[in-house]
mmCIF file of C-alpha atoms in Angstrom:
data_model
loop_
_atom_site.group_PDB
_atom_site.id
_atom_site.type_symbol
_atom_site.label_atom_id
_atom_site.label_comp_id
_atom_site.label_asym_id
_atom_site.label_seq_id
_atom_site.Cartn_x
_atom_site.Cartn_y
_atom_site.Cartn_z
ATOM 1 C CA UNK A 1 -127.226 33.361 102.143
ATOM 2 C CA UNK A 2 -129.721 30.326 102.646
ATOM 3 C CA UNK A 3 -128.220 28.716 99.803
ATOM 4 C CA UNK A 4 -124.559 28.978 100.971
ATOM 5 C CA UNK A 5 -126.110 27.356 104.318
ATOM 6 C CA UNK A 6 -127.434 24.435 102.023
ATOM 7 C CA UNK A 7 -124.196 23.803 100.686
ATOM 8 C CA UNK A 8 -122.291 23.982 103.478
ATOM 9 C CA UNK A 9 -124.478 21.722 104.788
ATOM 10 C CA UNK A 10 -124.000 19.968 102.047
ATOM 11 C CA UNK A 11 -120.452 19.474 101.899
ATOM 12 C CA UNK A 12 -120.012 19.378 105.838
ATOM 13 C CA UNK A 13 -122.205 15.739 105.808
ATOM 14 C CA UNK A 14 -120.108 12.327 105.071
ATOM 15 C CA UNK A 15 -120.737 10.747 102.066
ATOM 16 C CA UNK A 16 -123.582 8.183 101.207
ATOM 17 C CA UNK A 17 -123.825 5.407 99.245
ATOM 18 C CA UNK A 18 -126.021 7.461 96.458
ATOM 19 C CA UNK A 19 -123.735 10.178 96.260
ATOM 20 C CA UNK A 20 -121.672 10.539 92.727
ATOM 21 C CA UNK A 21 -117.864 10.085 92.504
ATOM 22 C CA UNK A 22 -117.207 13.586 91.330
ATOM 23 C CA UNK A 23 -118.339 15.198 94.773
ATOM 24 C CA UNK A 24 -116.321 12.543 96.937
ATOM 25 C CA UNK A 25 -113.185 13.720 94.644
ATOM 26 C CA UNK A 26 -114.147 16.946 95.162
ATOM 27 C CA UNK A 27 -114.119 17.348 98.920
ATOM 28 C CA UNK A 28 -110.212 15.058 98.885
ATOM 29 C CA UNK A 29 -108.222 16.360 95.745
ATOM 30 C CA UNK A 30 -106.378 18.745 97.745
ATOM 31 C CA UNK A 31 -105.536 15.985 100.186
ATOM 32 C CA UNK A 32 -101.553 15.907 100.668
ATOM 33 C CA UNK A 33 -101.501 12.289 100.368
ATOM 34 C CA UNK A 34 -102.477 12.004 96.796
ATOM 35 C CA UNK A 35 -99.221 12.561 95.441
ATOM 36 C CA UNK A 36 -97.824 9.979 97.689
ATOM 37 C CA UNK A 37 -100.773 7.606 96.428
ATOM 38 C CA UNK A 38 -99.729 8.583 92.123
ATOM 39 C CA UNK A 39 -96.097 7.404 92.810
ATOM 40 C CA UNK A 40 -96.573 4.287 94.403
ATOM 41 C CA UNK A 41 -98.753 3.888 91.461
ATOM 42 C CA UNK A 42 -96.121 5.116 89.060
ATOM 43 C CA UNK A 43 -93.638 2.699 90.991
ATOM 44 C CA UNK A 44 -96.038 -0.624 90.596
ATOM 45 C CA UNK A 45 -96.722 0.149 86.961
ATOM 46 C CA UNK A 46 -92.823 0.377 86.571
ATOM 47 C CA UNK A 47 -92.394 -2.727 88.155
ATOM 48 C CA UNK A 48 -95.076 -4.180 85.843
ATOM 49 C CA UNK A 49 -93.409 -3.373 82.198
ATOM 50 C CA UNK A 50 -89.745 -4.707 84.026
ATOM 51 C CA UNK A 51 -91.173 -7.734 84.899
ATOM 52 C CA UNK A 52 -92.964 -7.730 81.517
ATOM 53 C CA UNK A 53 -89.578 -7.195 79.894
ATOM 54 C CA UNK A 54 -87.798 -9.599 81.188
ATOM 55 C CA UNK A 55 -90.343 -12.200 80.735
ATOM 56 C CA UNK A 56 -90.210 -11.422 77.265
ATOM 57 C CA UNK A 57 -86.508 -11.552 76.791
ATOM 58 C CA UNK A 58 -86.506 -14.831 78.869
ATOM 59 C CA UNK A 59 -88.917 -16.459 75.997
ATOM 60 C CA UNK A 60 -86.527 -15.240 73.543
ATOM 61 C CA UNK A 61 -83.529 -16.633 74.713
ATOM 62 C CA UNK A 62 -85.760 -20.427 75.696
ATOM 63 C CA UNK A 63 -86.316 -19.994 71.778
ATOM 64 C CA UNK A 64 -83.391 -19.732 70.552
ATOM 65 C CA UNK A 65 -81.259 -22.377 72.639
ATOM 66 C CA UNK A 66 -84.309 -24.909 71.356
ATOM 67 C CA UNK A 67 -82.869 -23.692 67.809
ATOM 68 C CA UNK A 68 -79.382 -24.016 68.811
ATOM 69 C CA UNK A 69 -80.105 -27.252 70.797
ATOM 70 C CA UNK A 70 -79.414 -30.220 67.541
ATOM 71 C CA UNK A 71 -76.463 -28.219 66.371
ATOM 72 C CA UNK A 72 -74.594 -28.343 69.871
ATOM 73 C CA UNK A 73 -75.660 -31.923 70.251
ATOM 74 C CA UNK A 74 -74.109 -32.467 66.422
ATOM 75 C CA UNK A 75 -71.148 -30.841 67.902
ATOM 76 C CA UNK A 76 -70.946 -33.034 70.857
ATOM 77 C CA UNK A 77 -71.238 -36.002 68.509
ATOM 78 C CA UNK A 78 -68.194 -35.339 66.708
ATOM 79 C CA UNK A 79 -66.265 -35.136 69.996
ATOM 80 C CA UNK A 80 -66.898 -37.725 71.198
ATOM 81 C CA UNK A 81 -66.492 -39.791 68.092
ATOM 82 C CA UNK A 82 -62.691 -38.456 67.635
ATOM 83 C CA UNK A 83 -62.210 -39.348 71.602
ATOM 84 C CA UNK A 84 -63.030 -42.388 70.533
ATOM 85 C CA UNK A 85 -60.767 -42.744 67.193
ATOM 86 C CA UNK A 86 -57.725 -41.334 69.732
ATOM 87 C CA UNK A 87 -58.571 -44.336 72.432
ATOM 88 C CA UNK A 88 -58.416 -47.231 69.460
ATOM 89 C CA UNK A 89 -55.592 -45.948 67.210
ATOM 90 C CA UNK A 90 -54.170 -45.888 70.648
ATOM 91 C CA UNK A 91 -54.575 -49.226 71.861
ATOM 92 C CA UNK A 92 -58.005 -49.033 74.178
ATOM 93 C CA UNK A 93 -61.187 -48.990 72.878
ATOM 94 C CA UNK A 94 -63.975 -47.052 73.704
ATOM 95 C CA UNK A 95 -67.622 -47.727 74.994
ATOM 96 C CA UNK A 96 -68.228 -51.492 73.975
ATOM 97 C CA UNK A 97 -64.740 -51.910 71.944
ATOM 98 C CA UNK A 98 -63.092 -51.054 75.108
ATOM 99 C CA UNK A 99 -62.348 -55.022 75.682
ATOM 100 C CA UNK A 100 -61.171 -55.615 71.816
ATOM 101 C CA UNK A 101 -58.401 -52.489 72.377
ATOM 102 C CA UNK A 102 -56.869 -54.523 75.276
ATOM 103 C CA UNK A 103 -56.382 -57.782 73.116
ATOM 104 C CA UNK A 104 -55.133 -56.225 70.306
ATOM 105 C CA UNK A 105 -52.281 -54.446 72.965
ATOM 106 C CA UNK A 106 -51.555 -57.776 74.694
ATOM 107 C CA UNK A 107 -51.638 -59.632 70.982
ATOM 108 C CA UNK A 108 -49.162 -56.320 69.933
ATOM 109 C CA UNK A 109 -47.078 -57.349 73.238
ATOM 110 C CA UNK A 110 -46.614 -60.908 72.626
ATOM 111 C CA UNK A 111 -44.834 -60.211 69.486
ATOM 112 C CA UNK A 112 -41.955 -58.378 71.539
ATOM 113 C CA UNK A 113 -39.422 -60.027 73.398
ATOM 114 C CA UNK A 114 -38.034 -58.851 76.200
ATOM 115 C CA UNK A 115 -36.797 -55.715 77.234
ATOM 116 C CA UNK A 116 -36.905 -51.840 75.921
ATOM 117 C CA UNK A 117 -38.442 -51.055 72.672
ATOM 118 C CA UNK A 118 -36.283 -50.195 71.045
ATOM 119 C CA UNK A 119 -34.133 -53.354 71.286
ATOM 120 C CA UNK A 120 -37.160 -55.772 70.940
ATOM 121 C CA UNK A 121 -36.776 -57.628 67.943
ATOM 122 C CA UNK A 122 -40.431 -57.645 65.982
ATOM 123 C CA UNK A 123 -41.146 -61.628 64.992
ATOM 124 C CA UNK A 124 -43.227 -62.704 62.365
ATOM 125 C CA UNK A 125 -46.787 -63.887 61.870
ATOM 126 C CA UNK A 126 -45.097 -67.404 61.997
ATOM 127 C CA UNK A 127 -42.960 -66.771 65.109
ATOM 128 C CA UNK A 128 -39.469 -66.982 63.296
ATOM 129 C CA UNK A 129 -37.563 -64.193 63.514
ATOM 130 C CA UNK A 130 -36.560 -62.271 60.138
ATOM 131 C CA UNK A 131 -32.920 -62.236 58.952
ATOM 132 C CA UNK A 132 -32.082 -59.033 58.956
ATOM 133 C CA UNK A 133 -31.471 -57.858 62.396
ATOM 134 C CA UNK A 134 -30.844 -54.312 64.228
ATOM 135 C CA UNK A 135 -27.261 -53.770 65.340
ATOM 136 C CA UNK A 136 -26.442 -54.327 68.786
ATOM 137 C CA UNK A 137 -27.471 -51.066 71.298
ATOM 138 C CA UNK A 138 -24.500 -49.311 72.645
ATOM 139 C CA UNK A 139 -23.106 -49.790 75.733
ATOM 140 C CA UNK A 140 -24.656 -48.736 78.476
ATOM 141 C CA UNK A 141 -22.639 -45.630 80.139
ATOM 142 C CA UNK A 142 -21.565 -46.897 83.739
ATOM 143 C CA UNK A 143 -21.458 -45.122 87.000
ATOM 144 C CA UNK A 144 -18.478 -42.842 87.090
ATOM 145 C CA UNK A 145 -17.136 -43.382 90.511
ATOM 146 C CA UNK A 146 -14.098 -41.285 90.040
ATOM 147 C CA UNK A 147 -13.192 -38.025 92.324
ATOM 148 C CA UNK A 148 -14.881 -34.935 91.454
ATOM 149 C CA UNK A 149 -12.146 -32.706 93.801
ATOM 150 C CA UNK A 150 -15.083 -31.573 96.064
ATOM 151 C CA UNK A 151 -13.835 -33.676 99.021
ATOM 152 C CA UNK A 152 -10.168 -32.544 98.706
ATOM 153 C CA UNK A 153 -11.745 -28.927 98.150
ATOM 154 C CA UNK A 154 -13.505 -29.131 101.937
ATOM 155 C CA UNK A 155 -10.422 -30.918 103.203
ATOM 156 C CA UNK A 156 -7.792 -28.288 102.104
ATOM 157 C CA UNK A 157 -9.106 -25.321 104.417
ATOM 158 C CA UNK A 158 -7.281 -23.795 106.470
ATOM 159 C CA UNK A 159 -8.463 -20.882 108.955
ATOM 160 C CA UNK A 160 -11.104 -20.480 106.825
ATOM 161 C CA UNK A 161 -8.884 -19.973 103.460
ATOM 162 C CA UNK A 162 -9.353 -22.490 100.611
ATOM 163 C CA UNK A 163 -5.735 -23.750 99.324
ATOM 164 C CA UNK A 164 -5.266 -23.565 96.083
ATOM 165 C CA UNK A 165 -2.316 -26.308 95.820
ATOM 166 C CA UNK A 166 -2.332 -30.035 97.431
ATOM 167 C CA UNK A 167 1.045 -31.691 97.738
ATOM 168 C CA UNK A 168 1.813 -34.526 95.689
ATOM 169 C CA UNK A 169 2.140 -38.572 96.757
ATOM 170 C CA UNK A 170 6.076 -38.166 96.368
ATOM 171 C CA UNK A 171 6.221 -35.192 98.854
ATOM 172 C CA UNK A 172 9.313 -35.368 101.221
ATOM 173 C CA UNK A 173 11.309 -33.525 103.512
ATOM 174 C CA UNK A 174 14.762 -32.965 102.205
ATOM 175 C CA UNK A 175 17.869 -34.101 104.016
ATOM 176 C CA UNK A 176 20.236 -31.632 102.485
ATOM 177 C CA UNK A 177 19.737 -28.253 103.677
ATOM 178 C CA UNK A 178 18.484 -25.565 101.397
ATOM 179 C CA UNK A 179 18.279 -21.795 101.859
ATOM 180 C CA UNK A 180 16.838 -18.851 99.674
ATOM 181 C CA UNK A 181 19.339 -15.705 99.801
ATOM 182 C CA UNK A 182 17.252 -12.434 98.959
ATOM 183 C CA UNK A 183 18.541 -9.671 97.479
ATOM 184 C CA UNK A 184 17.144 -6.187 96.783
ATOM 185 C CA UNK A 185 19.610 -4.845 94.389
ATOM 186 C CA UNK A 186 23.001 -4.994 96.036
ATOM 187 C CA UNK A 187 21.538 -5.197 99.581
ATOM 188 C CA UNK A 188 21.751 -9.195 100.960
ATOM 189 C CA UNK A 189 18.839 -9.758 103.233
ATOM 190 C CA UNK A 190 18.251 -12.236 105.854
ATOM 191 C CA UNK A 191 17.999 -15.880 104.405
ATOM 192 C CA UNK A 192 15.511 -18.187 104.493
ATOM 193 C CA UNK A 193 15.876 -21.495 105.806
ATOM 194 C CA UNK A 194 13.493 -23.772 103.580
ATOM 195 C CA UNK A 195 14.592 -27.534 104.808
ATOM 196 C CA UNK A 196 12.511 -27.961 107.845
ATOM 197 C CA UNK A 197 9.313 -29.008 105.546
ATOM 198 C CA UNK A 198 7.954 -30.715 103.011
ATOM 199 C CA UNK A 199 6.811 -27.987 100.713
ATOM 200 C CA UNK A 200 6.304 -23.602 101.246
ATOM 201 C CA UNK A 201 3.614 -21.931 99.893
ATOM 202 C CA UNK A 202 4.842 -18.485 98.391
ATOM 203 C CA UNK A 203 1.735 -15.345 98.520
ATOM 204 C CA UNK A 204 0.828 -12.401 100.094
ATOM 205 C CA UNK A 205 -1.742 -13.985 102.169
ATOM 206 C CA UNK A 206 -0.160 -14.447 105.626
ATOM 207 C CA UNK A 207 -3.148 -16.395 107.020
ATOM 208 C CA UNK A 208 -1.419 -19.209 104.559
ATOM 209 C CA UNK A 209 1.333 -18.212 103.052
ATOM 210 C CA UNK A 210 4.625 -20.126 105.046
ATOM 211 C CA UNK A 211 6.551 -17.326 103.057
ATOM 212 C CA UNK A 212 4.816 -13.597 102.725
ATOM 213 C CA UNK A 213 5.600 -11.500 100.724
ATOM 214 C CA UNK A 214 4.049 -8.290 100.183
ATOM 215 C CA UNK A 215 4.963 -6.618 97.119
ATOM 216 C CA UNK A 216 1.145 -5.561 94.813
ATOM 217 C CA UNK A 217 2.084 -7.727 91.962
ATOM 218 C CA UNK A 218 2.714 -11.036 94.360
ATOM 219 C CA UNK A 219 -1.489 -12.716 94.407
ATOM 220 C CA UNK A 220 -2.367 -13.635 97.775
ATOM 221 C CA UNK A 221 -1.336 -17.719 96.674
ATOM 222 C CA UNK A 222 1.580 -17.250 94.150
ATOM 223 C CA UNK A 223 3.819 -20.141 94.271
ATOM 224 C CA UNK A 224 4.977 -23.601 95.739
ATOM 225 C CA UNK A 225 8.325 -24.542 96.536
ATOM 226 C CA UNK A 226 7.574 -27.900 96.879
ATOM 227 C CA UNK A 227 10.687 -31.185 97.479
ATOM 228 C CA UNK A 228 9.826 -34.427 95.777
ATOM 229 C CA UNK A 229 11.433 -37.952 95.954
ATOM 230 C CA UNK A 230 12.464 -38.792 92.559
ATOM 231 C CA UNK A 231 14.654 -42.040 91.360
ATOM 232 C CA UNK A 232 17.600 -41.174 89.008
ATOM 233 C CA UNK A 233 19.447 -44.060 86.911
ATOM 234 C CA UNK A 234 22.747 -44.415 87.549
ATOM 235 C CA UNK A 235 25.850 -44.892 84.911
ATOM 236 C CA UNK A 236 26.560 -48.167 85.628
ATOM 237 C CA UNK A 237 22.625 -49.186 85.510
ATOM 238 C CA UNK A 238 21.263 -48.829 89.152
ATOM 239 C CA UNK A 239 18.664 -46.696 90.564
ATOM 240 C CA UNK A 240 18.894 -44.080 93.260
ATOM 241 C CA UNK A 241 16.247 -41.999 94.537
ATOM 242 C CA UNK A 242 16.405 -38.136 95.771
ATOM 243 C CA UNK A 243 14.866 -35.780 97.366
ATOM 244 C CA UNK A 244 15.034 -31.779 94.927
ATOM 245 C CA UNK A 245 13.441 -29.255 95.096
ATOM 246 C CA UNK A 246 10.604 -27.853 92.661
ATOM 247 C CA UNK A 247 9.267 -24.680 91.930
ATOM 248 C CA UNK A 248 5.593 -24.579 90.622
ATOM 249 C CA UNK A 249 3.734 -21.264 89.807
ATOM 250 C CA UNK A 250 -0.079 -21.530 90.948
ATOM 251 C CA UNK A 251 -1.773 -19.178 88.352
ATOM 252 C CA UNK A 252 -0.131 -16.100 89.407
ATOM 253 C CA UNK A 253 -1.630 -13.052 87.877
ATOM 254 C CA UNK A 254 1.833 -11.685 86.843
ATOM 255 C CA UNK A 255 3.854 -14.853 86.935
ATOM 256 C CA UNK A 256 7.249 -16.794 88.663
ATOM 257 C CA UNK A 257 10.612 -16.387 87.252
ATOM 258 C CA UNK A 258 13.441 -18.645 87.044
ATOM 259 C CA UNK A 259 16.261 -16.831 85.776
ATOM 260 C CA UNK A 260 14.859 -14.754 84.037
ATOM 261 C CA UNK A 261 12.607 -16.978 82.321
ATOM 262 C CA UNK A 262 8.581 -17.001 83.079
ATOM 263 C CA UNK A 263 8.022 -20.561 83.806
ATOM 264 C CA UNK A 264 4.785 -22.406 82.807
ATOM 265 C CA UNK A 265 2.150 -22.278 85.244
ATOM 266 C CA UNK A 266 0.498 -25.696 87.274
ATOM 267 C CA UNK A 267 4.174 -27.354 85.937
ATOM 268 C CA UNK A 268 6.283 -28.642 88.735
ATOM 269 C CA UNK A 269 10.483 -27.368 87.595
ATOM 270 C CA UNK A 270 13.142 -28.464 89.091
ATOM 271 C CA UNK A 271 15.207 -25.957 90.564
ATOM 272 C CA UNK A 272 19.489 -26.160 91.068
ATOM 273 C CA UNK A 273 22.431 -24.729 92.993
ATOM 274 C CA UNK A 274 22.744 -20.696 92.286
ATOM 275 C CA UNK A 275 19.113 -20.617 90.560
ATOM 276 C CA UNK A 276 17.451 -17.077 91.175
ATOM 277 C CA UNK A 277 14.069 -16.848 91.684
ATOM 278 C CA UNK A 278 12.073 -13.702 91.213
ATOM 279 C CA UNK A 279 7.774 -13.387 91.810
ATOM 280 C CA UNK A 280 5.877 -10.837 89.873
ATOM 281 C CA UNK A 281 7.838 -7.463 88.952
ATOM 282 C CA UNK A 282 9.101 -7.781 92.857
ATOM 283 C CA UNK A 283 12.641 -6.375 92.544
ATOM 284 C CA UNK A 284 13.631 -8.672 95.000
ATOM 285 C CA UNK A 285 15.788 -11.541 94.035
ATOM 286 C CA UNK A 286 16.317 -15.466 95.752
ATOM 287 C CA UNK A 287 19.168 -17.415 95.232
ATOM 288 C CA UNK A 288 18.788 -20.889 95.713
ATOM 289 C CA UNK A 289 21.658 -22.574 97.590
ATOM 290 C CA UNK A 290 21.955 -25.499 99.986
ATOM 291 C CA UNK A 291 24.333 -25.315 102.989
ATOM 292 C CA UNK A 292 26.542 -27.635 101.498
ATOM 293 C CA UNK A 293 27.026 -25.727 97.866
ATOM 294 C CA UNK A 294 29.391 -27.314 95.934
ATOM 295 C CA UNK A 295 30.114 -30.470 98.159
ATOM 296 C CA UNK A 296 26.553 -31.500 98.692
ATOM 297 C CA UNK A 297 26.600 -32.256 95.306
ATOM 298 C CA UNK A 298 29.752 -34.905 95.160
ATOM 299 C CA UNK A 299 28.856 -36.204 98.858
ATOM 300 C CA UNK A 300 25.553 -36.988 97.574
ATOM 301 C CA UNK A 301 27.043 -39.248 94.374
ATOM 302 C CA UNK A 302 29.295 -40.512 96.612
ATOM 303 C CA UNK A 303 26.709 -42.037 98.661
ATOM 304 C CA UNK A 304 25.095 -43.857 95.855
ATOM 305 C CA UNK A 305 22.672 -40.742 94.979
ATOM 306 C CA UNK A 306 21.247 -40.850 98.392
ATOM 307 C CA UNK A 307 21.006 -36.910 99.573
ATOM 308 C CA UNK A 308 21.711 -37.819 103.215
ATOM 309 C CA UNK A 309 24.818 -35.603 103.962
ATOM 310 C CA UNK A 310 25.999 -34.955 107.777
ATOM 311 C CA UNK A 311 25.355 -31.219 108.626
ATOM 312 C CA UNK A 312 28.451 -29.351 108.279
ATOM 313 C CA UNK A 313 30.277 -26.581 110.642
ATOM 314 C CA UNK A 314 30.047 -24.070 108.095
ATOM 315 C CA UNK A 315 27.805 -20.768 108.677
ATOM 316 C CA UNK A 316 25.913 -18.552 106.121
ATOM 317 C CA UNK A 317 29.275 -15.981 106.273
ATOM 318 C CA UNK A 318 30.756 -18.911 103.866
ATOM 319 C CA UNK A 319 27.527 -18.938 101.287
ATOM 320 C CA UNK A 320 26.873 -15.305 101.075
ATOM 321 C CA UNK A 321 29.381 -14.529 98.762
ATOM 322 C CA UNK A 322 28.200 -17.621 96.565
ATOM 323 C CA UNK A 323 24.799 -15.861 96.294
ATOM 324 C CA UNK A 324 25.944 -12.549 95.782
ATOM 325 C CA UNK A 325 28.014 -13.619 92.839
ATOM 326 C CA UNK A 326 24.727 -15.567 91.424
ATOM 327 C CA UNK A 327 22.678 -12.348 91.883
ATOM 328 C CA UNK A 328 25.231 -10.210 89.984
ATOM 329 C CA UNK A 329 25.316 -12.641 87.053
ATOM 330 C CA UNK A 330 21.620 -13.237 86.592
ATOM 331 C CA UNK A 331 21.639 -8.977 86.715
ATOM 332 C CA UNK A 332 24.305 -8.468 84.177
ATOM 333 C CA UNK A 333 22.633 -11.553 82.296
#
């Protein structure tokens, strides 16, 4: 019992400056801050071998750009030397034969005369020109200052629909007074009086169309009837001029038809007395007949082939039967 007093005495005393190591560890290994203490140690000596590492790897890499450091400046030679072959072959020089390049360009210019290269004509050392010479460059292509049909395009609206067909220079309004008589089959129809203007555009657009017509096969701009002042020679030498009438098909999907015939389309054809007209497979036919028929004809050569004839009395009861015989021929036909 008296010696567990001494060394509790012992242990219960702080620690002296002759007392061994082992007894201070003694009394604090059970500490709970030791383990705390062993991995910040763990964590510095960590830090030490990374830094260690990279120290290394940094002395390896200083090595081996010192190796690598005449073969990139080899390298850099060469590239600059062929910078300097593409400034002379050129025409500038490079460095200190940057001054001898110009001369030899402005020398190399003197021996050009004027204008584009390639119709300089190179002299000689001597300044005389050699005897064979270059043939003469072609012409030069002018300005074409002709109409490209945009302007007319923008001009030839109307409510908001683009016409397809422009009267011509020699459009007039015919004195003589021309009808179309429709038939459908035996059935005569109303006429249509087609003297009060200069030209009638044929479709199955009504925004545009001065005569609709509504039949599937008709395209919304079909045709032109269109009167034209032409000059006719006379027997006896003189010239006349006359207003007639002209049919022209506008590229029709399914075509105009002039007795029978498809006529060509964009082509302006005359048209006569008792001519039928027909528009795409339209069963409907048109006779063409003036008010006059068959006097407006002798009045008008009569007159020195002027077309001006004085209206007559007569009414459409006296023309009917005129187009009704034209329609039956041009069916039997």
């Amino acid at each position: 019992a008296s010696r567990h007093r001494e060394l509790d005495d012992t242990d219960r005393r702080p620690r002296r400056r002759g007392d061994s190591d082992s007894h201070h560890h003694r009394r604090h290994q059970h500490r709970p801050d030791d383990a705390v203490d062993q991995r910040d140690a763990d964590r510095v000596q960590r830090d030490h071998r990374d830094r260690d590492a990279r120290r290394r790897e940094h002395h390896r890499h200083s090595q081996q750009r010192d190796e690598d450091q005449p073969r990139r400046r080899e390298r850099s030679r060469s590239r600059s030397a062929d910078r300097f072959d593409t400034r002379r072959e050129r025409g500038g020089g490079g460095g200190g034969g940057r001054g001898r390049g110009r001369r030899e360009h402005r020398q190399q210019q003197q021996r050009f005369e004027w204008g584009r290269p390639d119709q300089q004509r190179v002299k000689s050392e001597t300044g005389e020109e050699p005897d064979e010479k270059k043939p003469p460059p072609p012409p030069k292509q002018m300005a074409n200052m002709g109409l490209s049909g945009k302007l007319a395009e923008d001009t030839n609206m109307y409510k908001g629909v683009l016409i397809k067909y422009s009267e011509p220079a020699n459009a007039r309004m015919p004195k003589k007074r021309w009808r179309l008589y429709p038939f459908k089959g035996e059935e005569a129809m109303k006429p249509l009086y087609v003297h009060r203007q200069s030209g009638y555009l044929i479709g199955k657009d009504r925004k545009v169309a001065d005569i609709p017509m509504d039949h599937p096969s008709i395209s919304k701009q079909h045709a032109a009837l269109q009167y034209r002042l032409v000059e006719l020679e006379q027997p006896d030498g003189s010239k006349s001029r006359l207003v007639k009438p002209y049919i022209i098909d506008l590229e029709s999907a399914n075509g105009t038809y002039l007795n029978g015939e498809r006529v060509e389309a964009r082509r302006y054809i005359e048209l006569k007395e008792r001519d039928v007209l027909k528009f795409g497979y339209s069963s409907r036919e048109y006779v063409v007949l003036s008010e006059n028929a068959g006097e407006g004809e002798d009045r008008a050569a009569a007159a020195g082939g002027d077309d001006r004839v004085p209206p007559s009395d007569s009414d459409d009861s006296d023309i009917e039967p005129m187009a009704a015989a034209a329609s039956s021929r041009h069916r039997q036909r």
